[in-house]
Short mmCIF file of C-alpha atoms and ligand atoms in Angstrom, two decimals:
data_model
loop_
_atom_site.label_atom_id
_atom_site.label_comp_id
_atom_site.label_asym_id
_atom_site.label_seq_id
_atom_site.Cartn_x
_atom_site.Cartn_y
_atom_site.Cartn_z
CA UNK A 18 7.93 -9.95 26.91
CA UNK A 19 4.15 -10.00 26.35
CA UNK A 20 3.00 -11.26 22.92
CA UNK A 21 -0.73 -11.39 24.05
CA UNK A 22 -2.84 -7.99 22.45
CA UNK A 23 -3.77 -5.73 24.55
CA UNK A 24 -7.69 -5.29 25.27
CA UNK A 25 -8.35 -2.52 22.67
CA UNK A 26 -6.78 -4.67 19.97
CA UNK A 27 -8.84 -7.72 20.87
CA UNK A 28 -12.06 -5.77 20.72
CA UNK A 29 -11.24 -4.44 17.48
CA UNK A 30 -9.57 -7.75 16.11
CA UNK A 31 -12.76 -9.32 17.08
CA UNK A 32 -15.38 -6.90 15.57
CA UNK A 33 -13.09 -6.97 12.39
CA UNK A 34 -13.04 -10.97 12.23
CA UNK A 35 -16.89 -10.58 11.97
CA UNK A 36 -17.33 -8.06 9.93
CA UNK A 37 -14.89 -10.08 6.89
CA UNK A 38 -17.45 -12.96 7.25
CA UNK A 39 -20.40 -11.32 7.64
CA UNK A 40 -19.76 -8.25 4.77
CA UNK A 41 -16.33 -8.51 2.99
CA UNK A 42 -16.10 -12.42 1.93
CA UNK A 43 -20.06 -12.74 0.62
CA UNK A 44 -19.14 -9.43 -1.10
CA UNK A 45 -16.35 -10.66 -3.54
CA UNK A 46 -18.19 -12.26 -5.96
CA UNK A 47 -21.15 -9.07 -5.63
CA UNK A 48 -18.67 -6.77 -6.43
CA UNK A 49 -17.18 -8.59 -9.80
CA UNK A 50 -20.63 -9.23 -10.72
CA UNK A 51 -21.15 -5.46 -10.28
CA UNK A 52 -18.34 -4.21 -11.95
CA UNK A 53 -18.98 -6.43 -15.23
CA UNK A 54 -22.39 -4.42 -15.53
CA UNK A 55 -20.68 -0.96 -14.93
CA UNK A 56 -20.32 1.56 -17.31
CA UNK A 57 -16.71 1.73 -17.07
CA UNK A 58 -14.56 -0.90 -15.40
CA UNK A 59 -12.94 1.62 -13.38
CA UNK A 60 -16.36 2.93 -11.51
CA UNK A 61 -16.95 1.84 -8.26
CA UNK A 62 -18.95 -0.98 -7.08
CA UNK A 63 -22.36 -0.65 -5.21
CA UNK A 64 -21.29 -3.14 -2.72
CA UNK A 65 -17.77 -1.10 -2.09
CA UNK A 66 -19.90 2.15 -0.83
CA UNK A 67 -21.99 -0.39 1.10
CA UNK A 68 -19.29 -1.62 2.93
CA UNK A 69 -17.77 1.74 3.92
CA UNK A 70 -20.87 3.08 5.58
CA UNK A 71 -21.27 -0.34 7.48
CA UNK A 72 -17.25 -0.41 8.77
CA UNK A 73 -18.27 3.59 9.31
CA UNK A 74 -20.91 2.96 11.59
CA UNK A 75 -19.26 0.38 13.74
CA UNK A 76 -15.79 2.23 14.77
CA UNK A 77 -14.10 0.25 11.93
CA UNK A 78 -12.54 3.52 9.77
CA UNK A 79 -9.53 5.17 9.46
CA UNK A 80 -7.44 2.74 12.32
CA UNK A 81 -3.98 3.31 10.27
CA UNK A 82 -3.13 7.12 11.05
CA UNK A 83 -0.85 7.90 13.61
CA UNK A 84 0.86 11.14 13.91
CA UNK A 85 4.32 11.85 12.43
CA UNK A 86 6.45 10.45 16.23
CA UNK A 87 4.07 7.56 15.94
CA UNK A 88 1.77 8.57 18.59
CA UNK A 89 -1.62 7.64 17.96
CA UNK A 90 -2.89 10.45 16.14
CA UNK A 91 -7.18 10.53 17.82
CA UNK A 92 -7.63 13.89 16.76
CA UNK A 93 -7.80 12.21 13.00
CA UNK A 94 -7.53 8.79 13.18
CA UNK A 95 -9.14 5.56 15.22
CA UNK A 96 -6.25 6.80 17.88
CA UNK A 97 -4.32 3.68 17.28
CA UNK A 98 -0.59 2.59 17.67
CA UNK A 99 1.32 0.60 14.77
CA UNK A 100 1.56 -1.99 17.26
CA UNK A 101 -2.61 -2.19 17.52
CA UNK A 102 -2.96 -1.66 13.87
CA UNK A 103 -0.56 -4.40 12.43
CA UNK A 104 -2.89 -7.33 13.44
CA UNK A 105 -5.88 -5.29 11.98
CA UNK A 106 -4.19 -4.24 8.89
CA UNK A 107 -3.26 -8.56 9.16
CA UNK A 108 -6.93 -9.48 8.67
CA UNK A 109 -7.52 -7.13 5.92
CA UNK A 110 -5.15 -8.23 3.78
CA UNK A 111 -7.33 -11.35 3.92
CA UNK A 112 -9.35 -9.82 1.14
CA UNK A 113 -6.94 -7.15 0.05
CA UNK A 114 -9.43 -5.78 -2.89
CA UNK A 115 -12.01 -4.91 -0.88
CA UNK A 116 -11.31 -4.71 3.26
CA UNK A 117 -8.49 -1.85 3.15
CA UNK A 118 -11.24 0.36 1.31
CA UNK A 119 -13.85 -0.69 3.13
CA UNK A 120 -12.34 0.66 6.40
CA UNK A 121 -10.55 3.62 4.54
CA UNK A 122 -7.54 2.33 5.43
CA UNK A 123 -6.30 1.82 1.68
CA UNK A 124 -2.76 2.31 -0.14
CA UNK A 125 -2.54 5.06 -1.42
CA UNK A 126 -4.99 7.13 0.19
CA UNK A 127 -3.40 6.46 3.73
CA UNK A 128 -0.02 7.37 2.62
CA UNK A 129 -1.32 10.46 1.34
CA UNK A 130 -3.04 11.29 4.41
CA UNK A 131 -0.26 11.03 6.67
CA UNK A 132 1.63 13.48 4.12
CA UNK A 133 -1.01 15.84 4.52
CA UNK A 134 -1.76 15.45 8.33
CA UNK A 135 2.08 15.71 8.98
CA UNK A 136 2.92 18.51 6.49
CA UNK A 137 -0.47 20.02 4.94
CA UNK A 138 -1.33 23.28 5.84
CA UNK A 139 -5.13 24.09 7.19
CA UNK A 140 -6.20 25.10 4.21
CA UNK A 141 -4.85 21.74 2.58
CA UNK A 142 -5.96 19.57 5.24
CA UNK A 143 -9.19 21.09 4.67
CA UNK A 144 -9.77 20.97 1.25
CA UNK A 145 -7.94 17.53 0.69
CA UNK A 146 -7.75 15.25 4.18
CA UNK A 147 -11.18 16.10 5.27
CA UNK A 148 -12.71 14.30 2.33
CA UNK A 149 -10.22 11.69 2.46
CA UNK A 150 -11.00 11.26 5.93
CA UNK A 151 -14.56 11.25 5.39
CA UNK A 152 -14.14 8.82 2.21
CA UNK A 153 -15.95 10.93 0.10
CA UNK A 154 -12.67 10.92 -2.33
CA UNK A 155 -9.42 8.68 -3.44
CA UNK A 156 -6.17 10.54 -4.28
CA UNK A 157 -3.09 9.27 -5.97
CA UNK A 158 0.77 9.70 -5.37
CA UNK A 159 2.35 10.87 -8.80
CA UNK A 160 6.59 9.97 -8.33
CA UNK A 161 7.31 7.33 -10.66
CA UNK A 162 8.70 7.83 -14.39
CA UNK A 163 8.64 6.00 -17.36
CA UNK A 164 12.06 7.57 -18.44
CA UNK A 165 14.61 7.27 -15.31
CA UNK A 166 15.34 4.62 -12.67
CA UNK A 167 12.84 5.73 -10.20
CA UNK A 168 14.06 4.03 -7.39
CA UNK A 169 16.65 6.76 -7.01
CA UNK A 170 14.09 9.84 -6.59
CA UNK A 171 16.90 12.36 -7.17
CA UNK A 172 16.87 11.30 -11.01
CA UNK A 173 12.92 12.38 -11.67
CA UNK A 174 12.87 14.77 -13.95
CA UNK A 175 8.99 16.31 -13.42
CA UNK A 176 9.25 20.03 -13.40
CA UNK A 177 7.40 22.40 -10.90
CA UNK A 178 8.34 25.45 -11.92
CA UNK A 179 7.39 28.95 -9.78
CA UNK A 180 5.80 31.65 -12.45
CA UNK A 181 4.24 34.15 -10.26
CA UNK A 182 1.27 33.00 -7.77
CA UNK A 183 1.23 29.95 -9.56
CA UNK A 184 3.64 26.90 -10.30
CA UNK A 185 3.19 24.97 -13.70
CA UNK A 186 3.67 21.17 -13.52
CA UNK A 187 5.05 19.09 -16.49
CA UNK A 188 6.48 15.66 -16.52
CA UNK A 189 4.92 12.27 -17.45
CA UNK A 190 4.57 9.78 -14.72
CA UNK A 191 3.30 5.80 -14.89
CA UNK A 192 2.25 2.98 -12.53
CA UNK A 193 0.08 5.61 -10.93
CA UNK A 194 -2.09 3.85 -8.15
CA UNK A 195 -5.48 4.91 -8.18
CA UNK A 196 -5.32 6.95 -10.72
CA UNK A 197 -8.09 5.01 -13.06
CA UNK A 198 -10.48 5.26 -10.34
CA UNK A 199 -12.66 8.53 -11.37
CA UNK A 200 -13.33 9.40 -7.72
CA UNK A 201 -9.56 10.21 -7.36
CA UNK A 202 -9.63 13.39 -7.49
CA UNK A 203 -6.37 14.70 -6.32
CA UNK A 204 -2.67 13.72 -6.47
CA UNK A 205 0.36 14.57 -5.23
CA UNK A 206 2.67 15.39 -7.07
CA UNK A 207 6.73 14.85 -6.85
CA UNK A 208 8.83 16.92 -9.16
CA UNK A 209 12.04 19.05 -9.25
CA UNK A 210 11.71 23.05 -8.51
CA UNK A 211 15.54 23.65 -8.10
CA UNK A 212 17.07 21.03 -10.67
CA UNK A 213 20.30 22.17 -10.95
CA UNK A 214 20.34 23.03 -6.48
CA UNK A 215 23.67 21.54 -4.94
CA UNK A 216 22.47 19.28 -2.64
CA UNK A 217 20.79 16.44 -4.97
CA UNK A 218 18.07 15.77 -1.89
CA UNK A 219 16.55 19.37 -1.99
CA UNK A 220 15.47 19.77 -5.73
CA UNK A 221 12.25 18.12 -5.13
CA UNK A 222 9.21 19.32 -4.53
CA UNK A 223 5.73 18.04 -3.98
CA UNK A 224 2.47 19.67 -5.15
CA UNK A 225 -1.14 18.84 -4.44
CA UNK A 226 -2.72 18.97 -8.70
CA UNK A 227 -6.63 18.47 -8.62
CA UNK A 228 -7.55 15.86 -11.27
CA UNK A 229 -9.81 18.16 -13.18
CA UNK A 230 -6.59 21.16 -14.15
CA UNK A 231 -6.24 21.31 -17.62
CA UNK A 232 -3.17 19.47 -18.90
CA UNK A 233 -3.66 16.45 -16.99
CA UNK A 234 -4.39 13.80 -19.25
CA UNK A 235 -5.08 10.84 -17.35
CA UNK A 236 -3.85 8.58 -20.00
CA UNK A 237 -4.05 4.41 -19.96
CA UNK A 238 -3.96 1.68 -17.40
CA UNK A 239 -0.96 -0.19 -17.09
CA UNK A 240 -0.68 -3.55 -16.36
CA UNK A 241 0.04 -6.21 -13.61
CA UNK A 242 0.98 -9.23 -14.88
CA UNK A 243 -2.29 -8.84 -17.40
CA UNK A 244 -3.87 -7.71 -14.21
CA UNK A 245 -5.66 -4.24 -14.40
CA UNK A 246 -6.12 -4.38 -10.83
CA UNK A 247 -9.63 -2.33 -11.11
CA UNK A 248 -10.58 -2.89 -7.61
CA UNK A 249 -7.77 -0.10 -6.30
CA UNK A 250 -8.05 2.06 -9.32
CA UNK A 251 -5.55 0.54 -11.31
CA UNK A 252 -1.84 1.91 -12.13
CA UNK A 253 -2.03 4.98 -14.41
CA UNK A 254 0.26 6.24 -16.80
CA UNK A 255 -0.71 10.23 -15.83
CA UNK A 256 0.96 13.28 -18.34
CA UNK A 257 1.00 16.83 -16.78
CA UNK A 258 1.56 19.54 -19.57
CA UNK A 259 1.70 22.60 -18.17
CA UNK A 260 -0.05 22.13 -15.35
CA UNK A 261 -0.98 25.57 -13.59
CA UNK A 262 -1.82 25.29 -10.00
CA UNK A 263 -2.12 27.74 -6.92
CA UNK A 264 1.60 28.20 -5.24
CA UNK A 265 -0.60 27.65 -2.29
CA UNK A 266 -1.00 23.37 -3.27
CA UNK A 267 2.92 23.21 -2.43
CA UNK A 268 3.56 21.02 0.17
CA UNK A 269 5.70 22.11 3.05
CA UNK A 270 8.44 24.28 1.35
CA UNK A 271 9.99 24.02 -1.93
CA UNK A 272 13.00 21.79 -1.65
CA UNK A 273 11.12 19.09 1.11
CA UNK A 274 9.92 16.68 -1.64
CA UNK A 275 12.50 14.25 -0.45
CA UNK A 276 11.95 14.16 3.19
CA UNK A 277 8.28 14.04 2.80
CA UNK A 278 9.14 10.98 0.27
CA UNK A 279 11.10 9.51 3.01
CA UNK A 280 8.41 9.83 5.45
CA UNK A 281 5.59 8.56 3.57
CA UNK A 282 7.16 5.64 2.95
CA UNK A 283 7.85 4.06 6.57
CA UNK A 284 4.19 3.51 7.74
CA UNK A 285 3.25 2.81 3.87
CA UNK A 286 5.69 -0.47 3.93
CA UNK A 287 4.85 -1.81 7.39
CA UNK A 288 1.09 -1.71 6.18
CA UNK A 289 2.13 -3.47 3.24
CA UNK A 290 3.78 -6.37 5.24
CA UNK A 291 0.89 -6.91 7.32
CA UNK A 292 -1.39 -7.10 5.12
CA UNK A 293 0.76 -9.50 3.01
CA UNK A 294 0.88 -11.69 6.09
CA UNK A 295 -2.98 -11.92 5.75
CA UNK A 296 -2.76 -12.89 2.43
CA UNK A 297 -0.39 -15.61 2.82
CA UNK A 298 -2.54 -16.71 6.10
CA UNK A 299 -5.94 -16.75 3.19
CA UNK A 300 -3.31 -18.88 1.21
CA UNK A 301 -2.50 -21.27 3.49
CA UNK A 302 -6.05 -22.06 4.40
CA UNK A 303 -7.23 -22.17 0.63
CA UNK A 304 -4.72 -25.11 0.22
CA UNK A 305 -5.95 -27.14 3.72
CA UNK A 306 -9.60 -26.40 2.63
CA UNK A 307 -8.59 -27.82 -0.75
CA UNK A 308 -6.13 -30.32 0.20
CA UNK A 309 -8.63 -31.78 2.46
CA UNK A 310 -11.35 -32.23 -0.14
CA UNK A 311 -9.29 -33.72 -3.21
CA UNK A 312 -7.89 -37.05 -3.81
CA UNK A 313 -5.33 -37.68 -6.06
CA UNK A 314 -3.88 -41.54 -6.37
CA UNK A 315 -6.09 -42.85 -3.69
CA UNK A 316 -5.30 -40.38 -1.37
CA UNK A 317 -5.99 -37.02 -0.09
CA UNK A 318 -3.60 -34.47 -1.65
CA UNK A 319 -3.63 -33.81 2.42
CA UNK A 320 -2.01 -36.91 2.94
CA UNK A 321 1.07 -36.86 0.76
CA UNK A 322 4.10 -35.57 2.55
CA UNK A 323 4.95 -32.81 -0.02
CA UNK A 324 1.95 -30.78 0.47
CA UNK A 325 2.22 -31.66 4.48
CA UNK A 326 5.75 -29.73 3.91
CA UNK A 327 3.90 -26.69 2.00
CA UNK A 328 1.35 -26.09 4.59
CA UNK A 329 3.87 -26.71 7.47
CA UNK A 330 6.52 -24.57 5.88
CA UNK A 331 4.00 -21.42 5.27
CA UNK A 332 3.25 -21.88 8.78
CA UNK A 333 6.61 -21.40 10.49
CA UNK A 334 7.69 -18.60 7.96
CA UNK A 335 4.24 -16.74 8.41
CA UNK A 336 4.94 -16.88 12.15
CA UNK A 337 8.12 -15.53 11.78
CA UNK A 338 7.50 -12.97 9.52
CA UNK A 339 4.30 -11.68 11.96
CA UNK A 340 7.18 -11.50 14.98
CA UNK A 341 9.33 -9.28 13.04
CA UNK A 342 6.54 -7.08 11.59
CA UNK A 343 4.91 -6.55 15.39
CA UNK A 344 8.81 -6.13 16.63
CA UNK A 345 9.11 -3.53 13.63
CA UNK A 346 5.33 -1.44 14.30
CA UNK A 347 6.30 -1.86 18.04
CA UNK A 348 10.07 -0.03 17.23
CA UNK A 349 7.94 2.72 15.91
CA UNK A 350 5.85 3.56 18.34
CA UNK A 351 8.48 3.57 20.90
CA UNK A 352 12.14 5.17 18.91
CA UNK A 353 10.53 6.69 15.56
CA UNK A 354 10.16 5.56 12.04
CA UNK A 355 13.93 6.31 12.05
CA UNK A 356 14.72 4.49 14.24
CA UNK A 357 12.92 1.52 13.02
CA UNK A 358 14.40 1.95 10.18
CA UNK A 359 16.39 -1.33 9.47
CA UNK A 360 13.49 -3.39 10.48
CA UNK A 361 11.16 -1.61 8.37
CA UNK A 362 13.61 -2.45 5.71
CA UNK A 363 14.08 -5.47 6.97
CA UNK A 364 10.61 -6.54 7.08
CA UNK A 365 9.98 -4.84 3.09
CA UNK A 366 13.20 -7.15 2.14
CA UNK A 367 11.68 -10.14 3.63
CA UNK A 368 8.25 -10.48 3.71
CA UNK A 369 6.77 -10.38 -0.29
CA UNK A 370 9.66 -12.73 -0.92
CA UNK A 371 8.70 -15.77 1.39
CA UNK A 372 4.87 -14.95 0.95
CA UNK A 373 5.28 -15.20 -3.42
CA UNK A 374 6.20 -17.93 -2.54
CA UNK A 375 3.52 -19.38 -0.18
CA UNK A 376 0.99 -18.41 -2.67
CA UNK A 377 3.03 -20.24 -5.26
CA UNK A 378 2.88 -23.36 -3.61
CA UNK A 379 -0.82 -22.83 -2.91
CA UNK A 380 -1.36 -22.29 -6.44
CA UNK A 381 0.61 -25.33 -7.13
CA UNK A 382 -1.74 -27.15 -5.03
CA UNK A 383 -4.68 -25.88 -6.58
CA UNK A 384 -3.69 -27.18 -9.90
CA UNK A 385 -5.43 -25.53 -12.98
CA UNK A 386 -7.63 -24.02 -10.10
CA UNK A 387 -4.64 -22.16 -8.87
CA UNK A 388 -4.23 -19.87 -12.06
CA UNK A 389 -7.50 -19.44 -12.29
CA UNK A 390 -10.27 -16.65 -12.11
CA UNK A 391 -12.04 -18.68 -9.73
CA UNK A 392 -9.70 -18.40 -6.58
CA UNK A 393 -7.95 -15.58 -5.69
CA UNK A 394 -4.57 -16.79 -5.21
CA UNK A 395 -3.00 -15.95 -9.02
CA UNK A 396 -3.82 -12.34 -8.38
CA UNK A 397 -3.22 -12.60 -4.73
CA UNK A 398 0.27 -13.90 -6.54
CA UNK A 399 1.01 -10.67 -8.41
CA UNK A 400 0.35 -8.52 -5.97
CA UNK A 401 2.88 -9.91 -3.63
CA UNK A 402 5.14 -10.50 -6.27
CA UNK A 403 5.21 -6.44 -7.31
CA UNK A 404 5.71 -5.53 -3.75
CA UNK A 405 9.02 -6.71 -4.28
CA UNK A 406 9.28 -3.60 -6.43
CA UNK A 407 6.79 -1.29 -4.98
CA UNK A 408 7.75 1.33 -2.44
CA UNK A 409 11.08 0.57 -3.38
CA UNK A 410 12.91 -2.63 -4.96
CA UNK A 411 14.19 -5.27 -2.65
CA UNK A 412 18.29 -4.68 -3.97
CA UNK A 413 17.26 -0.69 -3.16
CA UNK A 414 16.62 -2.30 0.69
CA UNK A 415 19.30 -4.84 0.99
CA UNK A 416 22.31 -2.18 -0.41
CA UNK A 417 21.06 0.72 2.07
CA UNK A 418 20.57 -2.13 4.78
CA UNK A 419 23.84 -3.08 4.24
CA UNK A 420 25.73 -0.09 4.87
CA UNK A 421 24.31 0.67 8.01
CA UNK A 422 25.30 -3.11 9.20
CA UNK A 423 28.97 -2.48 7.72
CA UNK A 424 29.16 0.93 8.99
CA UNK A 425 29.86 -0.72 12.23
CA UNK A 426 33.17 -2.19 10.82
CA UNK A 427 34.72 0.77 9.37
C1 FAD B 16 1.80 -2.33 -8.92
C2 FAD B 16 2.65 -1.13 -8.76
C3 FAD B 16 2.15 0.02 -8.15
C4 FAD B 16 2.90 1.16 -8.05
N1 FAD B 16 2.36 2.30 -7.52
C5 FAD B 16 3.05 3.46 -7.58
C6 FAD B 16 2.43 4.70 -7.21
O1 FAD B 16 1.26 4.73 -6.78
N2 FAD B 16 3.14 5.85 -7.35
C7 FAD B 16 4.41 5.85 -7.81
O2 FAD B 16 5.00 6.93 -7.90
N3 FAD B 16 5.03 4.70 -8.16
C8 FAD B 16 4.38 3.51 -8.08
N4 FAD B 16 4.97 2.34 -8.49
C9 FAD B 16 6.33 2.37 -9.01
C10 FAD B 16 7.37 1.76 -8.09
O3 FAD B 16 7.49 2.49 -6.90
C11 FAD B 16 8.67 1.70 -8.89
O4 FAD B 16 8.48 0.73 -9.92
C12 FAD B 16 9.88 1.38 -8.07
O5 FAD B 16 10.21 2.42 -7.19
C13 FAD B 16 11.11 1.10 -8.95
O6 FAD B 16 11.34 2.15 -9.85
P1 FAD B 16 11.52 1.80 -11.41
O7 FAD B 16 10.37 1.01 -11.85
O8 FAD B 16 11.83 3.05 -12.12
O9 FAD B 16 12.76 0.81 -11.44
P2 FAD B 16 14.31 1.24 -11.57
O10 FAD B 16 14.63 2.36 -10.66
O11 FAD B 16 14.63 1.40 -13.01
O12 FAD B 16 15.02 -0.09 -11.00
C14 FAD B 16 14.99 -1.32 -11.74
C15 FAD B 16 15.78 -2.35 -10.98
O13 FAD B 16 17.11 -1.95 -10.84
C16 FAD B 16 17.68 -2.55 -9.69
N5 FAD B 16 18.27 -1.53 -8.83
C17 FAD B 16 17.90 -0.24 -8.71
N6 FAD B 16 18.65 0.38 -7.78
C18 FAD B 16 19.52 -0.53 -7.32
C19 FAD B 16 20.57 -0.51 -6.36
N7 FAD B 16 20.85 0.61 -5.67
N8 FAD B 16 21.26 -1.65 -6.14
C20 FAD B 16 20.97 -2.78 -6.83
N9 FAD B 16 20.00 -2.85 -7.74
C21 FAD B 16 19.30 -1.75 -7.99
C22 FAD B 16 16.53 -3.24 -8.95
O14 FAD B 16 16.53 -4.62 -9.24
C23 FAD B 16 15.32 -2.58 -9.55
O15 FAD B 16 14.17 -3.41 -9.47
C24 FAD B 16 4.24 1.16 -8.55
C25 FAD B 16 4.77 0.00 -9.13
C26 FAD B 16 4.00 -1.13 -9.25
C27 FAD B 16 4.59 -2.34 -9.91
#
């Protein structure tokens, strides 16, 4: 077994390593001084659109898409495998506000590419993915209700309905990624066209809705843990009343919404994970830079054994986690997101759970610092902590994972 990267991955890893300390980290702080002189807090950054055109120009864009068997898709994308992208998608979790969009390789615009590279038609893919492609727009995915346990997607109760050449959308939907941002300009859309069809898995539908139809009302930002989360558009409560769009923006056929749900979500969670390790690994040397330089009872906080146990701890779970994530992208290049599947569950189960808690402990030893504006680690915090909920809950995971381990003892 081989655990070195191979020689495309190294040239990549390496430009990317440079380009975080030479654009991304100085432009942090630029882009929340921006943003507090912006019109709205939900405009875009000067510095964000700077970055993209620098990644642009050196190869850095797009490296996430590969094609629905997990073969590297270069007609679209950077021609990459998962098992090439994970230790990018690693580093740019390092600054997860600002390097995913910098290299267009942002949740949820990448899921929503892959839906519409894998089951777009041309006229979709070139109306919608060219422009996402390009990074000329965002786009949101609109499943998620306020009303029913949306973890369960056959209880959404969004209705597509067919009336002639058009279908009309209504539903209300919340915790909509992206959807603050006023360059998103389309989402997609998962509702039910056949709500009282027999088989529970075929009454969904998804539907491409341009931001500008009447009777979308795009309607407040939620929250994350007092977090807005401006930097990726924030999480929208979005209401669709009587939405009329084209039956041309269907998606596939009517009655697919599931298994393009299903889909979606495989590469969406790996990426996830590996950029979660990155975070942890920004964590981890936060607290050494810090423990280092503080002194606490007449000695470095470096020196007392507890914090020793943090940093060594964080170290053999982030190493861990990073085998089973590479074992996982690896699985999916070579048997299929299906295949993959428990790993990918797996790895969604196990990774925002240990890294909460690495960036708890370096919180903890950042003291007052730690909950603080000034370091990144309390928001760095609630974003790990809602992946535990995001793309699916961890008991969602561990039940379905389950099964398939018992199913061997029945
Ligand atoms: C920051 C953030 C961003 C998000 N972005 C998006 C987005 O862009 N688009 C979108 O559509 N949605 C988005 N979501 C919503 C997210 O996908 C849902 O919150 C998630 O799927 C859970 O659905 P729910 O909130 O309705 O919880 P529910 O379905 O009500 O579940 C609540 C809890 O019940 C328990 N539970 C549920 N099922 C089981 C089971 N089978 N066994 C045991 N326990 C169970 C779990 O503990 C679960 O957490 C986002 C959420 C957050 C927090």
């Amino acid at each position: 077994m081989d655990f070195a990267f191979d020689a495309r991955t190294e040239e990549l890893r390496t430009k990317l390593l440079a380009f975080m300390d030479e654009h991304v980290y100085p432009a942090e702080a630029v882009a929340e001084e921006q943003r507090a002189l912006l019109a709205s807090p939900w405009d875009t950054p000067a510095v964000v659109g700077e970055l993209k055109a620098e990644a642009k120009r050196q190869g850095l864009w797009n490296l996430f898409l590969v094609d629905q068997h997990s073969l590297p898709d270069a007609e679209y994308g950077a021609g990459l495998t998962n098992l090439q992208y994970a230790p990018l998608a690693e580093i740019t979790g390092r600054s997860p506000h600002l390097a995913p969009t910098a290299l267009n390789c942002a949740a949820p615009d990448t899921g929503n590419m892959e839906v519409l590279a894998q089951f777009g038609d041309e006229a979709q893919r070139k109306q919608w993915l060219e422009p996402l492609l390009a990074g000329e727009i965002r786009s949101a995915f609109a499943m998620t209700e306020p009303e029913v346990a949306s973890s369960d997607a056959t209880n959404i109760e969004t209705r597509i309905r067919r009336d002639g050449d058009s279908y009309v959308v209504d539903g209300r939907k919340w915790y909509i990624s992206g959807a603050m941002n006023p360059d998103c300009k389309i989402f997609i859309v998962m509702g039910k066209t056949d709500p009282d069809g027999a088989d529970i898995r075929r009454q969904q539908s998804m539907i491409l809705v341009p931001r500008d139809t009447p009777g979308v009302e795009v309607r407040r930002a939620m929250q994350v843990y007092g977090y807005e989360d401006h930097s990726h558009g924030g999480h929208a409560e979005v209401v669709f009343d009587g939405v009329r769009v084209p039956a041309s923006n269907l998606i596939g056929e009517e009655g697919g919404g599931f298994a393009i749900a299903q889909a979606r979500l495989g590469p969406g969670r790996i990426h996830h994970c590996m950029r979660l390790i990155g975070m942890a690994e920004r964590a981890v040397e936060l607290t050494c830079r810090r423990a280092v330089s503080r002194t606490a009872f007449g000695k470095t906080l470096a020196q007392q054994g507890v914090v020793q146990n943090w940093i060594a701890d964080a170290r053999v779970t982030i190493e861990q986690l990073r085998l089973l994530v590479l074992k996982t992208a690896w699985l999916m290049d070579t048997v299929g997101n299906r295949g993959a599947h428990t790993e990918i569950q797996a790895i969604k189960i196990a990774t925002p759970r240990a890294v909460v808690d690495i960036i708890d402990k370096a919180v903890q030893a950042h003291g007052a610092g730690g909950v603080s504006q000034d370091f990144p680690l309390a928001e760095l915090w609630a974003a790990a902590r809602t992946l535990k909920l995001a793309d699916g809950p961890d008991e969602v995971h561990q039940r379905s994972l389950a099964r398939r381990e018992l199913k061997k003892y029945l």
